[in-house]
Amino acid sequence: MINQGDFTVEHRRLQVTLERLLAIQAAEVKGALDEAALPSWKHSGAIERTPFCTTEGRRILVVNDEPDLRDAIRVYLEMQGYIVLQAADSAEAVAKVRTVLPDLVVLEMKMPVSNGISTLRDIRSLSAVPIIALNVKGEEVDTVQALRLGADDYVTQPFSLRELLARIESVLRRVSQASALPQETLAIDDDLTIDFARNRVIARGAEHMLTATEHRLLYHLVTNAGRLMPHETLLARVWGPEYREEVHYVRLYVSYLRAKIEPDPAHPKYILIEKGLGYRFVAEPQRGRMRQESRQGLVGLVSHKLKTPVAVITAYTEALLQEIERTGDSEEARILHRIDEQATRMLGLIDDLVDLQRLQSGQLALDESQFDLGVLAASVSKELQDITQTHRGSVDAMESVLVHADRHRIEEVIVNILENAINYSPDGSTITVTVRQTPRPNGRGTQAMLAVNDQGVGISPADLPFVFERFYQASGSQQHGGFPGLGVGLYIARGIVEQHGGKMWVVSTEGTGSTFYLTLPN
């Protein structure tokens, strides 16, 4: 005889399962219809699913007490190349995390028998495996608690399987990139040491472990110490380019970091907020505590010791060229011209190193004057076009876009952007430079804006958050003439622009090209 209470519980279980499956199916159908109805330009704002690496062999553990929902997720993920493991309760989930070592866990938070929060806590006690929490819409308390206990992301139900897949790929990409971060120990001051190699901080003698997301967020704050990091920049670098509106993620994880590193989280001394803008790490990391005077000495040493022998090579080359031009030996002249080109390029690399050190130590001086940004952009564009003869240049500039800035430094920025456009776009393509006067974001007055658009390979979503990082080099360069640079040009360019009180950013679609923007106050 069936007990009425058992029948009611089972009936409710089936009803919940049916509702979830119907919701997923409805979301999938709606997404397919939306994609079919939208014009192609609309797709640029959607979550991209460009994989950071192959999915083959990646193990995903799906923890859910509803077998039909588990199976629906399994089928979809296996179609994408993942290996899917399943667990129906907490004990089975913990056992598989311990023995199978999955690459990521998708954890249902509202299981009737096994509480998702306790399961998350048990998993986190033995593993740092990335976890995506599935929660019912409206259950914000459980979501916040899950993130606080170490979940890396969450998806609210009902959800589309494409959204879940995008979150999985984004979390795995973040973890992959975090493992590639420099593994060093930084002594911030007498009270705080950050050990990135062991994912931990030591604050006032107490050791605290960092989750993968905390590790990455702290890394980007510390390595940009003193610089304002906007919310959108932190979202892109820590969570991925598809995260654009989730500012609450940044706030939440900053609160977790403050709880671990600040003497008084309510009155922080390390991670400061600039309301409506972003966060700033105010303490200077001490990698062996190089004093300011030592840094100044290093700049002078590099400039003199490295530039002198290159200058000697250039002088001898010039003298030999004069002699060979009399004899008419074209092959020897060609070789010497090549040596001279490479020596000039080497001087440019030395200048980049010196500028990098000056920028990081706050010694980059500006010699400001008033000039027309459009005239400067047109001059630089024509000069580069004459030199390379591989690309067509187009300059669209308003009259009298006057700025008060260091003309030499801004010219350096424009050259850097244009050289990148040349190196990452095919021969014969057009590079367009636009100069305009635009309203300031606060509506008070105007600012100068320069944009450089190319028709090149574009920047992949995986590379996009890092193009302004020191020593970062994206793939796809054509490298017209010579060896690659140091990967600091865009970092220096953005630093120069920001020192003028401006901003610099890039918008790119892989396969169709990139547009670099900069703004300068008038």
Short mmCIF file of C-alpha atoms in Angstrom, two decimals:
data_model
loop_
_atom_site.label_atom_id
_atom_site.label_comp_id
_atom_site.label_asym_id
_atom_site.label_seq_id
_atom_site.Cartn_x
_atom_site.Cartn_y
_atom_site.Cartn_z
CA MET A 1 0.00 0.00 0.00
CA ILE A 2 1.39 3.44 -1.02
CA ASN A 3 1.68 5.95 1.78
CA GLN A 4 -0.08 9.23 0.91
CA GLY A 5 2.88 11.28 2.19
CA ASP A 6 5.37 9.34 0.05
CA PHE A 7 3.11 9.82 -2.97
CA THR A 8 2.97 13.58 -2.35
CA VAL A 9 6.76 13.89 -2.05
CA GLU A 10 7.32 11.83 -5.20
CA HIS A 11 4.67 13.79 -7.08
CA ARG A 12 6.36 17.06 -6.06
CA ARG A 13 9.78 15.73 -7.14
CA LEU A 14 8.48 14.82 -10.60
CA GLN A 15 6.74 18.18 -10.89
CA VAL A 16 9.95 20.07 -10.09
CA THR A 17 11.94 17.98 -12.58
CA LEU A 18 9.35 18.56 -15.30
CA GLU A 19 9.31 22.31 -14.64
CA ARG A 20 13.10 22.51 -14.86
CA LEU A 21 13.30 20.53 -18.10
CA LEU A 22 10.50 22.55 -19.68
CA ALA A 23 12.20 25.79 -18.65
CA ILE A 24 15.51 24.70 -20.18
CA GLN A 25 13.80 23.55 -23.36
CA ALA A 26 11.85 26.82 -23.61
CA ALA A 27 15.02 28.86 -23.13
CA GLU A 28 16.81 26.84 -25.81
CA VAL A 29 13.97 27.30 -28.30
CA LYS A 30 13.75 31.04 -27.55
CA GLY A 31 17.51 31.40 -28.00
CA ALA A 32 17.41 29.61 -31.35
CA LEU A 33 14.51 31.78 -32.52
CA ASP A 34 16.26 34.94 -31.36
CA GLU A 35 19.44 34.00 -33.23
CA ALA A 36 17.48 33.26 -36.40
CA ALA A 37 15.65 36.60 -36.18
CA LEU A 38 18.57 38.89 -35.33
CA PRO A 39 20.75 40.49 -38.00
CA SER A 40 24.40 39.48 -37.88
CA TRP A 41 25.61 42.72 -36.25
CA LYS A 42 23.50 41.98 -33.18
CA HIS A 43 25.55 38.89 -32.42
CA SER A 44 28.56 41.01 -31.42
CA GLY A 45 26.99 41.66 -28.02
CA ALA A 46 26.24 38.02 -27.21
CA ILE A 47 28.30 35.78 -24.98
CA GLU A 48 31.04 34.31 -27.14
CA ARG A 49 31.94 30.68 -26.88
CA THR A 50 35.39 30.73 -28.35
CA PRO A 51 37.14 27.98 -26.38
CA PHE A 52 40.33 28.89 -24.54
CA CYS A 53 41.62 25.44 -25.39
CA THR A 54 40.36 22.08 -26.50
CA THR A 55 37.57 20.56 -24.42
CA GLU A 56 38.69 17.03 -25.13
CA GLY A 57 39.48 15.18 -21.91
CA ARG A 58 38.04 17.90 -19.63
CA ARG A 59 36.02 16.22 -16.87
CA ILE A 60 32.87 17.94 -15.62
CA LEU A 61 31.13 16.59 -12.51
CA VAL A 62 27.38 17.35 -12.48
CA VAL A 63 25.88 17.10 -8.98
CA ASN A 64 22.09 17.02 -8.99
CA ASP A 65 19.46 14.80 -7.44
CA GLU A 66 17.24 14.97 -10.54
CA PRO A 67 18.41 12.22 -12.95
CA ASP A 68 16.59 13.70 -15.95
CA LEU A 69 18.19 17.12 -15.49
CA ARG A 70 21.60 15.53 -14.94
CA ASP A 71 21.19 13.56 -18.13
CA ALA A 72 20.10 16.61 -20.15
CA ILE A 73 23.23 18.47 -19.02
CA ARG A 74 25.38 15.38 -19.68
CA VAL A 75 24.13 14.96 -23.25
CA TYR A 76 24.66 18.63 -24.08
CA LEU A 77 28.17 18.85 -22.60
CA GLU A 78 29.27 15.57 -24.19
CA MET A 79 28.19 17.01 -27.55
CA GLN A 80 30.75 19.79 -26.89
CA GLY A 81 33.54 17.28 -26.24
CA TYR A 82 33.54 17.13 -22.43
CA ILE A 83 33.68 14.00 -20.30
CA VAL A 84 30.72 14.20 -17.90
CA LEU A 85 30.58 12.50 -14.51
CA GLN A 86 27.42 12.43 -12.40
CA ALA A 87 26.61 12.43 -8.69
CA ALA A 88 23.17 12.31 -7.09
CA ASP A 89 24.08 13.45 -3.58
CA SER A 90 26.78 14.99 -1.43
CA ALA A 91 28.55 11.77 -0.45
CA GLU A 92 28.87 10.63 -4.07
CA ALA A 93 30.03 14.10 -5.15
CA VAL A 94 32.74 14.31 -2.50
CA ALA A 95 33.93 10.79 -3.31
CA LYS A 96 34.26 11.58 -7.01
CA VAL A 97 36.07 14.86 -6.34
CA ARG A 98 38.52 12.91 -4.19
CA THR A 99 39.08 9.99 -6.60
CA VAL A 100 38.34 11.17 -10.16
CA LEU A 101 39.69 14.74 -9.81
CA PRO A 102 37.25 16.57 -12.10
CA ASP A 103 38.26 19.81 -13.83
CA LEU A 104 35.01 21.56 -12.80
CA VAL A 105 31.89 20.85 -10.71
CA VAL A 106 28.35 21.97 -11.59
CA LEU A 107 26.54 21.87 -8.25
CA GLU A 108 22.78 22.11 -7.65
CA MET A 109 22.19 24.18 -4.49
CA LYS A 110 18.54 23.21 -3.84
CA MET A 111 18.67 19.45 -3.54
CA PRO A 112 15.91 18.20 -1.18
CA VAL A 113 18.07 15.54 0.47
CA SER A 114 21.68 16.76 0.17
CA ASN A 115 22.06 20.44 1.00
CA GLY A 116 24.09 22.22 -1.68
CA ILE A 117 25.81 24.57 0.77
CA SER A 118 27.12 21.72 2.91
CA THR A 119 28.20 19.84 -0.23
CA LEU A 120 30.11 22.90 -1.44
CA ARG A 121 31.75 23.28 1.94
CA ASP A 122 32.81 19.60 1.93
CA ILE A 123 34.23 19.83 -1.60
CA ARG A 124 36.08 23.05 -0.84
CA SER A 125 37.65 21.52 2.27
CA LEU A 126 39.53 19.00 0.14
CA SER A 127 39.91 20.59 -3.29
CA ALA A 128 40.27 23.91 -5.11
CA VAL A 129 38.35 22.53 -8.13
CA PRO A 130 36.28 25.28 -9.85
CA ILE A 131 32.58 25.15 -8.88
CA ILE A 132 29.57 26.63 -10.67
CA ALA A 133 26.50 26.81 -8.42
CA LEU A 134 23.02 26.26 -9.88
CA ASN A 135 20.41 28.16 -7.92
CA VAL A 136 16.76 29.07 -8.28
CA LYS A 137 16.06 32.64 -9.32
CA GLY A 138 15.23 34.77 -6.28
CA GLU A 139 17.43 32.78 -3.85
CA GLU A 140 20.09 35.49 -3.56
CA VAL A 141 21.02 34.51 0.00
CA ASP A 142 22.12 31.03 -1.09
CA THR A 143 23.98 32.50 -4.07
CA VAL A 144 25.96 34.93 -1.92
CA GLN A 145 26.72 32.17 0.60
CA ALA A 146 27.90 29.88 -2.20
CA LEU A 147 30.25 32.53 -3.55
CA ARG A 148 31.50 33.27 -0.05
CA LEU A 149 32.31 29.58 0.48
CA GLY A 150 34.35 29.47 -2.73
CA ALA A 151 32.03 28.93 -5.70
CA ASP A 152 33.61 30.48 -8.80
CA ASP A 153 30.36 31.44 -10.54
CA TYR A 154 26.64 30.76 -10.50
CA VAL A 155 23.76 30.27 -12.94
CA THR A 156 20.14 30.90 -11.96
CA GLN A 157 17.39 28.50 -12.96
CA PRO A 158 15.71 28.31 -15.38
CA PHE A 159 18.80 28.61 -17.57
CA SER A 160 19.77 27.82 -21.13
CA LEU A 161 22.35 25.10 -21.64
CA ARG A 162 24.29 27.48 -23.88
CA GLU A 163 24.58 29.92 -20.98
CA LEU A 164 25.81 27.12 -18.71
CA LEU A 165 28.36 26.09 -21.35
CA ALA A 166 29.59 29.68 -21.71
CA ARG A 167 30.06 29.94 -17.92
CA ILE A 168 31.90 26.62 -17.82
CA GLU A 169 34.30 27.70 -20.57
CA SER A 170 34.82 31.09 -18.94
CA VAL A 171 35.65 29.60 -15.53
CA LEU A 172 38.01 27.01 -17.05
CA ARG A 173 39.70 29.74 -19.06
CA ARG A 174 40.20 31.85 -15.91
CA VAL A 175 41.71 28.91 -14.07
CA SER A 176 43.99 28.13 -17.00
CA GLN A 177 45.15 31.74 -17.20
CA ALA A 178 45.60 31.97 -13.42
CA SER A 179 48.00 29.04 -13.52
CA ALA A 180 50.09 30.99 -16.03
CA LEU A 181 50.44 34.03 -13.75
CA PRO A 182 53.91 34.72 -12.36
CA GLN A 183 54.43 32.62 -9.24
CA GLU A 184 56.19 35.02 -6.90
CA THR A 185 56.12 36.16 -3.30
CA LEU A 186 55.57 39.86 -2.63
CA ALA A 187 56.27 41.56 0.68
CA ILE A 188 53.79 44.44 0.63
CA ASP A 189 54.83 45.76 4.05
CA ASP A 190 55.64 44.39 7.50
CA ASP A 191 52.03 43.24 7.96
CA LEU A 192 51.21 41.67 4.60
CA THR A 193 52.93 39.13 2.36
CA ILE A 194 51.32 37.64 -0.74
CA ASP A 195 52.50 34.20 -1.87
CA PHE A 196 51.04 33.72 -5.36
CA ALA A 197 52.89 30.42 -5.81
CA ARG A 198 50.96 28.83 -2.92
CA ASN A 199 47.69 30.76 -3.35
CA ARG A 200 47.90 32.34 0.09
CA VAL A 201 48.35 35.60 1.95
CA ILE A 202 50.00 36.09 5.32
CA ALA A 203 48.40 39.03 7.11
CA ARG A 204 49.77 40.02 10.53
CA GLY A 205 51.09 36.47 11.00
CA ALA A 206 47.84 34.70 10.06
CA GLU A 207 47.75 32.59 6.90
CA HIS A 208 44.71 32.70 4.59
CA MET A 209 44.26 30.60 1.45
CA LEU A 210 43.03 32.25 -1.76
CA THR A 211 40.48 30.83 -4.16
CA ALA A 212 41.35 30.90 -7.88
CA THR A 213 39.18 33.99 -8.39
CA GLU A 214 40.61 35.79 -5.36
CA HIS A 215 44.13 34.94 -6.55
CA ARG A 216 43.50 36.43 -9.98
CA LEU A 217 41.73 39.55 -8.69
CA LEU A 218 44.46 40.27 -6.14
CA TYR A 219 47.15 39.72 -8.76
CA HIS A 220 45.70 42.34 -11.10
CA LEU A 221 45.20 44.84 -8.28
CA VAL A 222 48.71 44.39 -6.85
CA THR A 223 50.57 44.42 -10.18
CA ASN A 224 48.81 47.68 -11.00
CA ALA A 225 49.46 49.22 -7.58
CA GLY A 226 48.61 52.91 -7.45
CA ARG A 227 46.55 52.76 -10.65
CA LEU A 228 42.76 52.99 -10.67
CA MET A 229 41.36 49.70 -11.99
CA PRO A 230 37.85 50.31 -13.38
CA HIS A 231 35.11 47.77 -12.65
CA GLU A 232 34.86 46.80 -16.32
CA THR A 233 38.63 46.23 -16.57
CA LEU A 234 38.64 43.94 -13.54
CA LEU A 235 35.61 42.06 -14.85
CA ALA A 236 37.29 41.47 -18.21
CA ARG A 237 40.65 40.44 -16.76
CA VAL A 238 39.41 38.27 -13.89
CA TRP A 239 36.12 36.81 -15.13
CA GLY A 240 36.44 37.16 -18.91
CA PRO A 241 35.37 39.48 -21.75
CA GLU A 242 31.79 38.15 -21.74
CA TYR A 243 31.25 39.57 -18.22
CA ARG A 244 30.25 43.20 -18.68
CA GLU A 245 27.46 44.07 -16.29
CA GLU A 246 28.24 41.92 -13.22
CA VAL A 247 29.86 44.70 -11.16
CA HIS A 248 28.54 43.01 -8.01
CA TYR A 249 31.03 40.17 -8.67
CA VAL A 250 33.91 42.64 -8.22
CA ARG A 251 32.41 44.17 -5.08
CA LEU A 252 31.76 40.76 -3.54
CA TYR A 253 35.25 39.39 -4.14
CA VAL A 254 36.91 42.62 -3.03
CA SER A 255 35.03 42.17 0.26
CA TYR A 256 36.43 38.61 0.52
CA LEU A 257 39.97 39.88 -0.09
CA ARG A 258 39.57 42.66 2.45
CA ALA A 259 38.43 40.14 5.05
CA LYS A 260 41.70 38.26 4.51
CA ILE A 261 44.27 41.07 4.14
CA GLU A 262 42.92 44.21 5.82
CA PRO A 263 43.51 44.96 9.54
CA ASP A 264 40.02 46.52 9.57
CA PRO A 265 37.92 45.58 6.49
CA ALA A 266 35.43 48.35 7.29
CA HIS A 267 38.27 50.90 6.99
CA PRO A 268 40.62 49.38 4.36
CA LYS A 269 44.20 50.54 3.90
CA TYR A 270 45.20 48.38 0.90
CA ILE A 271 42.22 48.07 -1.47
CA LEU A 272 40.47 51.45 -1.75
CA ILE A 273 37.30 52.18 -3.68
CA GLU A 274 36.66 55.17 -5.91
CA LYS A 275 32.89 55.21 -5.99
CA GLY A 276 31.35 54.61 -9.37
CA LEU A 277 34.78 54.02 -10.95
CA GLY A 278 36.68 51.07 -9.51
CA TYR A 279 39.38 50.04 -7.04
CA ARG A 280 42.98 50.99 -6.35
CA PHE A 281 45.65 48.99 -4.52
CA VAL A 282 47.62 51.66 -2.69
CA ALA A 283 50.64 49.85 -1.23
CA GLU A 284 53.73 49.41 -3.41
CA PRO A 285 54.85 45.75 -3.72
CA GLN A 286 58.42 45.20 -2.55
CA ARG A 287 60.30 42.69 -4.69
CA GLY A 288 63.44 43.03 -2.64
CA ARG A 289 62.44 46.67 -1.91
CA MET A 290 64.31 48.56 -4.60
CA ARG A 291 64.72 52.10 -3.35
CA GLN A 292 63.79 55.08 -5.50
CA GLU A 293 67.36 56.21 -5.94
CA SER A 294 68.34 52.69 -7.05
CA ARG A 295 65.59 52.77 -9.67
CA GLN A 296 66.83 56.09 -10.98
CA GLY A 297 70.32 54.65 -11.17
CA LEU A 298 69.04 51.63 -13.07
CA VAL A 299 67.35 53.85 -15.66
CA GLY A 300 70.57 55.75 -16.26
CA LEU A 301 72.62 52.54 -16.36
CA VAL A 302 70.36 50.86 -18.91
CA SER A 303 70.22 53.98 -21.06
CA HIS A 304 73.98 54.43 -21.13
CA LYS A 305 75.39 50.90 -21.05
CA LEU A 306 73.00 49.49 -23.68
CA LYS A 307 72.68 52.47 -26.01
CA THR A 308 76.41 53.18 -26.28
CA PRO A 309 77.46 49.96 -28.12
CA VAL A 310 74.42 50.20 -30.41
CA ALA A 311 75.32 53.79 -31.24
CA VAL A 312 78.88 52.62 -32.06
CA ILE A 313 77.48 49.95 -34.42
CA THR A 314 75.32 52.57 -36.11
CA ALA A 315 78.26 54.93 -36.56
CA TYR A 316 80.51 52.24 -38.09
CA THR A 317 77.68 51.11 -40.36
CA GLU A 318 77.15 54.65 -41.61
CA ALA A 319 80.87 55.03 -42.35
CA LEU A 320 81.00 51.72 -44.24
CA LEU A 321 77.92 52.65 -46.23
CA GLN A 322 79.59 55.84 -47.46
CA GLU A 323 82.60 53.83 -48.63
CA ILE A 324 80.54 51.11 -50.32
CA GLU A 325 78.37 53.65 -52.13
CA ARG A 326 81.54 54.73 -53.93
CA THR A 327 82.33 51.17 -55.05
CA GLY A 328 78.72 50.41 -56.04
CA ASP A 329 78.49 46.95 -54.36
CA SER A 330 74.70 46.65 -54.00
CA GLU A 331 74.75 43.39 -52.00
CA GLU A 332 77.12 44.74 -49.35
CA ALA A 333 75.06 47.94 -49.21
CA ARG A 334 71.90 45.89 -48.70
CA ILE A 335 73.48 43.98 -45.80
CA LEU A 336 74.72 47.15 -44.13
CA HIS A 337 71.30 48.82 -44.51
CA ARG A 338 69.81 45.76 -42.81
CA ILE A 339 72.32 46.02 -39.95
CA ASP A 340 71.47 49.71 -39.58
CA GLU A 341 67.72 48.94 -39.50
CA GLN A 342 68.19 46.32 -36.76
CA ALA A 343 70.43 48.66 -34.74
CA THR A 344 67.73 51.33 -34.94
CA ARG A 345 65.16 48.79 -33.83
CA MET A 346 67.38 47.78 -30.93
CA LEU A 347 67.55 51.42 -29.82
CA GLY A 348 63.75 51.46 -29.89
CA LEU A 349 63.60 48.38 -27.63
CA ILE A 350 66.02 50.01 -25.18
CA ASP A 351 63.86 53.13 -25.17
CA ASP A 352 60.84 50.91 -24.39
CA LEU A 353 62.65 49.38 -21.39
CA VAL A 354 63.68 52.80 -20.11
CA ASP A 355 60.15 54.18 -20.56
CA LEU A 356 58.72 51.13 -18.81
CA GLN A 357 60.96 51.68 -15.79
CA ARG A 358 60.20 55.42 -15.71
CA LEU A 359 56.48 54.78 -15.97
CA GLN A 360 56.50 52.22 -13.14
CA SER A 361 58.58 54.45 -10.88
CA GLY A 362 56.59 57.61 -11.60
CA GLN A 363 59.53 59.33 -13.32
CA LEU A 364 57.98 59.77 -16.77
CA ALA A 365 58.08 63.55 -17.16
CA LEU A 366 55.73 65.39 -19.54
CA ASP A 367 56.63 68.48 -21.59
CA GLU A 368 53.16 69.81 -22.37
CA SER A 369 52.13 72.30 -25.03
CA GLN A 370 49.07 72.95 -27.18
CA PHE A 371 48.83 71.30 -30.60
CA ASP A 372 46.30 69.93 -33.09
CA LEU A 373 45.80 66.19 -32.53
CA GLY A 374 44.40 65.69 -36.05
CA VAL A 375 47.41 67.30 -37.72
CA LEU A 376 49.78 65.15 -35.66
CA ALA A 377 47.84 61.96 -36.48
CA ALA A 378 47.86 62.75 -40.20
CA SER A 379 51.63 63.42 -40.15
CA VAL A 380 52.43 60.16 -38.30
CA SER A 381 50.11 58.14 -40.55
CA LYS A 382 51.69 59.49 -43.75
CA GLU A 383 55.21 58.91 -42.46
CA LEU A 384 54.51 55.28 -41.57
CA GLN A 385 52.72 54.71 -44.86
CA ASP A 386 55.74 56.04 -46.76
CA ILE A 387 58.07 53.77 -44.78
CA THR A 388 56.12 50.49 -44.93
CA GLN A 389 54.38 50.91 -48.33
CA THR A 390 52.26 47.87 -47.43
CA HIS A 391 49.03 49.46 -46.20
CA ARG A 392 46.70 52.25 -47.24
CA GLY A 393 46.14 55.01 -44.71
CA SER A 394 43.02 57.11 -44.27
CA VAL A 395 42.75 60.03 -41.84
CA ASP A 396 39.38 61.59 -41.01
CA ALA A 397 40.02 64.51 -38.65
CA MET A 398 37.91 67.46 -37.55
CA GLU A 399 39.54 70.86 -37.80
CA SER A 400 41.28 72.26 -34.73
CA VAL A 401 41.06 69.36 -32.29
CA LEU A 402 43.40 71.06 -29.86
CA VAL A 403 44.91 69.28 -26.88
CA HIS A 404 47.33 70.37 -24.17
CA ALA A 405 49.77 67.47 -23.91
CA ASP A 406 53.32 66.26 -24.49
CA ARG A 407 53.46 66.20 -28.31
CA HIS A 408 56.43 63.83 -28.43
CA ARG A 409 54.80 61.33 -26.06
CA ILE A 410 51.43 61.40 -27.84
CA GLU A 411 53.24 60.91 -31.15
CA GLU A 412 54.90 57.87 -29.56
CA VAL A 413 51.45 56.52 -28.62
CA ILE A 414 50.03 57.02 -32.13
CA VAL A 415 53.07 55.37 -33.72
CA ASN A 416 52.67 52.38 -31.40
CA ILE A 417 48.97 51.94 -32.23
CA LEU A 418 49.57 52.30 -35.98
CA GLU A 419 52.49 49.86 -35.95
CA ASN A 420 50.28 47.32 -34.17
CA ALA A 421 47.59 47.86 -36.80
CA ILE A 422 50.17 47.27 -39.56
CA ASN A 423 51.59 44.15 -37.91
CA TYR A 424 48.17 42.57 -37.29
CA SER A 425 46.48 43.30 -40.64
CA PRO A 426 47.11 41.97 -44.16
CA ASP A 427 49.12 43.88 -46.77
CA GLY A 428 47.00 46.11 -48.95
CA SER A 429 44.32 46.68 -46.32
CA THR A 430 43.24 50.13 -45.12
CA ILE A 431 43.99 51.55 -41.69
CA THR A 432 41.65 54.39 -40.75
CA VAL A 433 42.52 57.10 -38.22
CA THR A 434 39.63 59.21 -36.91
CA VAL A 435 40.02 62.31 -34.74
CA ARG A 436 36.96 63.92 -33.17
CA GLN A 437 35.83 66.25 -30.42
CA THR A 438 33.43 64.33 -28.17
CA PRO A 439 31.47 65.14 -24.98
CA ARG A 440 33.02 64.08 -21.71
CA PRO A 441 31.28 61.18 -19.88
CA ASN A 442 30.12 63.55 -17.11
CA GLY A 443 28.57 65.90 -19.70
CA ARG A 444 30.84 68.79 -18.68
CA GLY A 445 32.75 70.06 -21.69
CA THR A 446 34.46 68.09 -24.43
CA GLN A 447 37.48 65.88 -24.92
CA ALA A 448 39.60 64.82 -27.90
CA MET A 449 39.15 61.26 -29.15
CA LEU A 450 41.42 59.39 -31.56
CA ALA A 451 40.47 56.00 -33.03
CA VAL A 452 42.61 53.66 -35.17
CA ASN A 453 40.70 50.95 -37.03
CA ASP A 454 42.28 48.06 -38.94
CA GLN A 455 40.91 45.19 -41.02
CA GLY A 456 43.20 42.60 -39.52
CA VAL A 457 42.99 39.34 -37.61
CA GLY A 458 41.34 40.92 -34.58
CA ILE A 459 41.97 39.89 -30.99
CA SER A 460 40.62 36.67 -29.53
CA PRO A 461 38.38 36.88 -26.44
CA ALA A 462 41.10 35.02 -24.52
CA ASP A 463 43.74 37.64 -25.44
CA LEU A 464 41.54 40.74 -25.21
CA PRO A 465 41.77 41.34 -21.42
CA PHE A 466 45.59 41.25 -21.57
CA VAL A 467 46.59 43.37 -24.58
CA PHE A 468 47.69 46.23 -22.31
CA GLU A 469 49.64 43.95 -19.95
CA ARG A 470 53.42 44.17 -19.69
CA PHE A 471 55.30 41.64 -21.89
CA TYR A 472 52.07 40.18 -23.29
CA GLN A 473 52.16 39.34 -27.00
CA ALA A 474 49.04 38.16 -28.81
CA SER A 475 49.27 35.77 -31.75
CA GLY A 476 48.66 36.73 -35.37
CA SER A 477 51.32 39.37 -35.99
CA GLN A 478 52.55 39.80 -39.57
CA GLN A 479 55.83 41.30 -38.22
CA HIS A 480 56.74 43.49 -41.18
CA GLY A 481 60.50 43.64 -41.12
CA GLY A 482 62.49 42.46 -38.13
CA PHE A 483 62.04 40.64 -34.89
CA PRO A 484 59.13 41.08 -32.48
CA GLY A 485 59.16 43.68 -29.72
CA LEU A 486 59.06 43.20 -25.98
CA GLY A 487 55.31 43.32 -25.60
CA VAL A 488 55.38 46.54 -23.58
CA GLY A 489 54.40 49.07 -26.25
CA LEU A 490 50.67 49.15 -25.50
CA TYR A 491 51.32 49.09 -21.75
CA ILE A 492 53.52 52.18 -22.11
CA ALA A 493 51.07 53.84 -24.50
CA ARG A 494 48.18 53.45 -22.07
CA GLY A 495 50.36 54.68 -19.20
CA ILE A 496 51.26 57.81 -21.17
CA VAL A 497 47.60 58.50 -22.00
CA GLU A 498 46.48 57.96 -18.40
CA GLN A 499 49.27 60.22 -17.12
CA HIS A 500 47.68 62.93 -19.28
CA GLY A 501 44.33 62.25 -17.59
CA GLY A 502 42.93 60.34 -20.57
CA LYS A 503 41.78 56.79 -21.27
CA MET A 504 42.80 54.09 -23.75
CA TRP A 505 40.90 50.93 -24.69
CA VAL A 506 40.26 48.54 -27.57
CA VAL A 507 37.20 47.01 -29.20
CA SER A 508 37.87 43.94 -31.34
CA THR A 509 36.13 41.09 -33.12
CA GLU A 510 38.27 38.10 -33.98
CA GLY A 511 38.65 37.75 -37.73
CA THR A 512 37.38 41.21 -38.68
CA GLY A 513 39.75 43.71 -37.06
CA SER A 514 40.28 46.00 -34.08
CA THR A 515 39.71 49.62 -33.13
CA PHE A 516 41.96 51.26 -30.55
CA TYR A 517 40.57 54.37 -28.87
CA LEU A 518 42.20 57.06 -26.76
CA THR A 519 40.81 60.21 -25.21
CA LEU A 520 42.70 63.30 -24.04
CA PRO A 521 41.40 66.33 -22.16
CA ASN A 522 41.37 69.59 -24.15
#
